[in-house]
Amino acid sequence: MDLARRFSNFVFGMECLGCGSTSEVLDPWLCPACRQALANESKETRFPNDDVVCLFPMRTLSRRLVHALKYKSIPGVASYLVRRSSLCNRGLASQFLAQFPEPYFFVPVPLHRARYRERGYNQAEKIAAALAWAVHGRVCKWLYRKTFHVSQTKLSREEREWNVAGAFGTMLPEKMPTRGTVFIVDDVFTTGATTGACMAAFGKDFPLNVKICTLLYEEPATAVMDFVADNSVEWNP
């Protein structure tokens, strides 16, 4: 094994985040088989509605990667996934963004301070930074969280909406841009309760289009079953 590979394995670990195999050809997080599987999943861009693009469907592999991003202190997974998405490969996500006027402003869903202290970073900010890098946009922290809400994993659509209603406020610059598109950024889109509450915070008179971009799309009907299958993951879509 060459020196560069040894260093990579020391820094990033020697197990594939997808299947757990101890491969010597990690890149640095996936083995060749899982890399190919992720490439296939990147072609399955999801559009839950006209305002939302999700770069990957939630599958076992993509769920494990976002789990590592959120709970294993591996923030680099955010840029890893964005670089391998259809946004960077001139696919459906790229075509979706191209419909809207530039510049693009990527606004991460904020974490409550208590969760930020637990993780040391906000995964949505890491995703927003990767998206901005990919399309020459800007990261704008225009949202703040007013309240700390409970985990939404096992809540119904109505309960999720109630849980985050009024949870966010805006901190806008005095001189707002007069053109461009805002993309609210989060890790997972399930029912849209959280990102919908973020959109509502901007209000009806906000001068720019507001859309949503997430890494994963999880079918609402399967959210609880996925949690049971991987009960170490606490999703807060």
Short mmCIF file of C-alpha atoms in Angstrom, two decimals:
data_model
loop_
_atom_site.label_atom_id
_atom_site.label_comp_id
_atom_site.label_asym_id
_atom_site.label_seq_id
_atom_site.Cartn_x
_atom_site.Cartn_y
_atom_site.Cartn_z
CA MET A 1 0.00 0.00 0.00
CA ASP A 2 1.47 3.39 -0.96
CA LEU A 3 2.02 6.22 1.51
CA ALA A 4 -0.92 8.30 0.26
CA ARG A 5 -3.29 5.36 0.70
CA ARG A 6 -1.97 4.68 4.20
CA PHE A 7 -2.50 8.33 5.14
CA SER A 8 -6.03 8.33 3.68
CA ASN A 9 -6.97 5.22 5.61
CA PHE A 10 -5.52 6.68 8.81
CA VAL A 11 -7.53 9.90 8.43
CA PHE A 12 -10.79 8.53 7.06
CA GLY A 13 -10.85 4.97 8.40
CA MET A 14 -10.50 1.70 6.54
CA GLU A 15 -14.12 0.53 6.39
CA CYS A 16 -16.48 1.33 3.54
CA LEU A 17 -19.31 3.48 4.88
CA GLY A 18 -21.71 1.68 2.59
CA CYS A 19 -21.07 -2.01 3.19
CA GLY A 20 -18.43 -2.09 5.93
CA SER A 21 -15.86 -3.92 3.84
CA THR A 22 -12.19 -3.31 4.62
CA SER A 23 -11.11 -2.40 1.12
CA GLU A 24 -7.76 -0.86 0.23
CA VAL A 25 -9.33 1.12 -2.60
CA LEU A 26 -11.69 3.41 -0.71
CA ASP A 27 -12.19 6.85 -2.23
CA PRO A 28 -11.98 7.64 0.78
CA TRP A 29 -15.32 6.36 2.06
CA LEU A 30 -16.74 3.86 -0.44
CA CYS A 31 -15.45 0.68 -2.00
CA PRO A 32 -15.72 0.26 -5.81
CA ALA A 33 -19.01 -1.67 -5.61
CA CYS A 34 -20.67 0.96 -3.41
CA ARG A 35 -19.29 3.76 -5.60
CA GLN A 36 -21.02 2.19 -8.58
CA ALA A 37 -24.23 1.75 -6.60
CA LEU A 38 -24.14 5.44 -5.62
CA ALA A 39 -23.54 6.42 -9.26
CA ASN A 40 -26.68 4.49 -10.18
CA GLU A 41 -28.68 6.15 -7.40
CA SER A 42 -27.53 9.58 -8.57
CA LYS A 43 -29.64 9.05 -11.70
CA GLU A 44 -32.78 8.80 -9.57
CA THR A 45 -33.18 12.49 -8.72
CA ARG A 46 -36.49 13.10 -6.99
CA PHE A 47 -38.95 15.98 -7.37
CA PRO A 48 -41.61 15.72 -4.62
CA ASN A 49 -43.27 18.84 -6.05
CA ASP A 50 -42.47 21.72 -8.39
CA ASP A 51 -40.48 23.58 -5.73
CA VAL A 52 -38.28 20.72 -4.51
CA VAL A 53 -35.30 18.78 -5.82
CA CYS A 54 -33.75 15.88 -3.88
CA LEU A 55 -30.41 14.70 -5.23
CA PHE A 56 -30.79 11.04 -4.24
CA PRO A 57 -33.59 8.68 -3.25
CA MET A 58 -33.23 7.28 0.23
CA ARG A 59 -31.72 3.83 -0.12
CA THR A 60 -29.66 1.81 2.34
CA LEU A 61 -26.41 3.22 0.93
CA SER A 62 -27.43 6.88 0.82
CA ARG A 63 -29.02 6.62 4.26
CA ARG A 64 -25.78 5.28 5.73
CA LEU A 65 -23.81 8.10 4.16
CA VAL A 66 -26.09 10.79 5.58
CA HIS A 67 -26.03 8.95 8.91
CA ALA A 68 -22.23 9.31 8.84
CA LEU A 69 -22.58 13.00 7.98
CA LYS A 70 -24.94 13.66 10.88
CA TYR A 71 -23.85 11.27 13.60
CA LYS A 72 -20.30 10.10 12.93
CA SER A 73 -18.65 13.51 12.64
CA ILE A 74 -17.76 13.12 8.96
CA PRO A 75 -18.81 16.48 7.47
CA GLY A 76 -16.91 15.81 4.25
CA VAL A 77 -19.66 13.39 3.22
CA ALA A 78 -21.76 16.44 2.27
CA SER A 79 -19.43 17.52 -0.54
CA TYR A 80 -18.79 13.88 -1.45
CA LEU A 81 -22.49 13.33 -2.16
CA VAL A 82 -23.00 16.64 -3.95
CA ARG A 83 -20.04 15.99 -6.26
CA ARG A 84 -21.51 12.61 -7.20
CA SER A 85 -25.04 13.87 -7.74
CA SER A 86 -26.84 14.77 -10.95
CA LEU A 87 -26.21 18.42 -10.08
CA CYS A 88 -22.52 18.03 -10.90
CA ASN A 89 -23.03 15.54 -13.73
CA ARG A 90 -25.30 17.72 -15.87
CA GLY A 91 -28.29 15.57 -14.95
CA LEU A 92 -31.83 16.27 -13.79
CA ALA A 93 -30.86 18.33 -10.75
CA SER A 94 -28.71 20.59 -12.91
CA GLN A 95 -31.61 21.05 -15.32
CA PHE A 96 -33.94 21.88 -12.43
CA LEU A 97 -31.70 24.69 -11.17
CA ALA A 98 -31.22 26.03 -14.69
CA GLN A 99 -34.93 26.97 -14.80
CA PHE A 100 -34.41 29.68 -12.21
CA PRO A 101 -32.55 32.98 -12.36
CA GLU A 102 -29.06 33.30 -10.95
CA PRO A 103 -27.37 34.04 -8.64
CA TYR A 104 -28.29 31.15 -6.38
CA PHE A 105 -28.49 31.70 -2.63
CA PHE A 106 -28.27 28.51 -0.58
CA VAL A 107 -29.87 28.95 2.83
CA PRO A 108 -29.26 26.10 5.29
CA VAL A 109 -31.97 24.99 7.68
CA PRO A 110 -30.58 26.09 11.05
CA LEU A 111 -29.93 23.78 13.98
CA HIS A 112 -30.93 24.69 17.48
CA ARG A 113 -27.92 25.62 19.60
CA ALA A 114 -28.31 22.45 21.70
CA ARG A 115 -27.97 20.19 18.66
CA TYR A 116 -25.14 22.29 17.30
CA ARG A 117 -23.23 21.75 20.53
CA GLU A 118 -23.81 17.99 20.25
CA ARG A 119 -22.55 17.69 16.65
CA GLY A 120 -20.08 20.55 16.41
CA TYR A 121 -21.50 21.65 13.05
CA ASN A 122 -24.75 21.99 11.12
CA GLN A 123 -24.93 19.37 8.37
CA ALA A 124 -27.23 21.62 6.32
CA GLU A 125 -24.50 24.28 6.25
CA LYS A 126 -22.02 21.71 4.93
CA ILE A 127 -24.46 20.69 2.22
CA ALA A 128 -25.19 24.32 1.32
CA ALA A 129 -21.47 25.05 1.02
CA ALA A 130 -21.01 22.07 -1.31
CA LEU A 131 -23.96 23.14 -3.46
CA ALA A 132 -22.72 26.72 -3.64
CA TRP A 133 -19.29 25.51 -4.70
CA ALA A 134 -20.79 23.29 -7.40
CA VAL A 135 -22.81 26.04 -9.11
CA HIS A 136 -20.90 29.18 -8.08
CA GLY A 137 -23.63 30.25 -5.69
CA ARG A 138 -23.53 31.77 -2.20
CA VAL A 139 -24.28 30.41 1.25
CA CYS A 140 -26.56 32.80 3.15
CA LYS A 141 -27.53 32.26 6.77
CA TRP A 142 -30.83 34.08 6.46
CA LEU A 143 -32.78 31.76 8.77
CA TYR A 144 -32.61 31.21 12.50
CA ARG A 145 -34.38 28.71 14.70
CA LYS A 146 -36.64 30.15 17.39
CA THR A 147 -37.57 26.95 19.20
CA PHE A 148 -36.17 23.50 19.92
CA HIS A 149 -38.55 20.86 18.56
CA VAL A 150 -38.74 17.17 19.33
CA SER A 151 -37.51 14.47 16.95
CA GLN A 152 -39.89 14.08 14.02
CA THR A 153 -39.02 10.48 13.16
CA LYS A 154 -42.27 8.91 14.32
CA LEU A 155 -44.61 11.84 13.80
CA SER A 156 -47.41 11.97 11.23
CA ARG A 157 -47.50 14.67 8.56
CA GLU A 158 -49.90 16.75 10.64
CA GLU A 159 -47.81 16.30 13.78
CA ARG A 160 -44.64 17.30 11.92
CA GLU A 161 -46.27 20.47 10.63
CA TRP A 162 -47.49 21.37 14.11
CA ASN A 163 -44.08 20.55 15.58
CA VAL A 164 -42.23 23.09 13.42
CA ALA A 165 -44.95 25.72 12.90
CA GLY A 166 -43.43 29.11 13.61
CA ALA A 167 -40.08 27.54 14.50
CA PHE A 168 -38.04 29.74 12.15
CA GLY A 169 -37.41 33.42 11.60
CA THR A 170 -35.41 35.39 9.05
CA MET A 171 -32.30 37.57 9.43
CA LEU A 172 -32.13 39.40 6.11
CA PRO A 173 -29.49 41.91 5.01
CA GLU A 174 -30.50 45.54 4.84
CA LYS A 175 -29.76 45.55 1.14
CA MET A 176 -31.48 42.47 -0.26
CA PRO A 177 -30.60 41.19 -3.74
CA THR A 178 -33.23 42.08 -6.32
CA ARG A 179 -32.73 39.02 -8.51
CA GLY A 180 -31.75 35.41 -8.08
CA THR A 181 -33.20 32.30 -6.44
CA VAL A 182 -33.10 31.09 -2.85
CA PHE A 183 -32.71 27.37 -2.18
CA ILE A 184 -33.49 26.20 1.34
CA VAL A 185 -31.07 23.35 2.06
CA ASP A 186 -31.53 20.33 4.32
CA ASP A 187 -30.34 16.73 4.46
CA VAL A 188 -33.64 14.83 4.03
CA PHE A 189 -37.06 15.73 2.62
CA THR A 190 -39.92 13.56 3.88
CA THR A 191 -43.18 15.46 4.31
CA GLY A 192 -41.66 18.89 3.79
CA ALA A 193 -42.77 20.11 7.22
CA THR A 194 -39.42 21.63 8.18
CA THR A 195 -38.53 23.15 4.82
CA GLY A 196 -42.12 24.32 4.41
CA ALA A 197 -41.88 26.15 7.73
CA CYS A 198 -38.67 27.74 6.48
CA MET A 199 -40.37 28.88 3.27
CA ALA A 200 -43.20 30.37 5.33
CA ALA A 201 -40.69 32.35 7.38
CA PHE A 202 -39.71 34.33 4.28
CA GLY A 203 -43.30 35.51 3.86
CA LYS A 204 -45.42 36.26 0.82
CA ASP A 205 -43.70 39.56 0.04
CA PHE A 206 -40.18 38.16 -0.18
CA PRO A 207 -38.74 39.45 -3.48
CA LEU A 208 -37.00 36.26 -4.68
CA ASN A 209 -38.17 32.80 -5.71
CA VAL A 210 -37.75 30.30 -2.87
CA LYS A 211 -37.14 26.63 -3.66
CA ILE A 212 -35.86 23.61 -1.73
CA CYS A 213 -32.86 21.34 -2.29
CA THR A 214 -31.99 18.32 -0.12
CA LEU A 215 -29.62 15.39 -0.38
CA LEU A 216 -32.23 12.67 0.09
CA TYR A 217 -35.91 12.08 -0.49
CA GLU A 218 -37.64 9.63 1.81
CA GLU A 219 -41.12 8.39 1.01
CA PRO A 220 -43.23 9.46 4.02
CA ALA A 221 -44.91 6.06 4.26
CA THR A 222 -41.57 4.31 4.71
CA ALA A 223 -39.93 6.75 7.10
CA VAL A 224 -40.79 4.86 10.28
CA MET A 225 -39.94 1.47 8.75
CA ASP A 226 -36.54 2.79 7.71
CA PHE A 227 -35.98 4.07 11.21
CA VAL A 228 -36.80 0.67 12.70
CA ALA A 229 -34.41 -0.99 10.24
CA ASP A 230 -31.64 1.35 11.31
CA ASN A 231 -32.67 2.45 14.78
CA SER A 232 -29.40 4.17 15.52
CA VAL A 233 -30.38 6.96 13.13
CA GLU A 234 -32.51 9.86 14.32
CA TRP A 235 -33.86 11.69 11.27
CA ASN A 236 -35.23 15.20 11.62
CA PRO A 237 -36.42 15.98 8.09
#
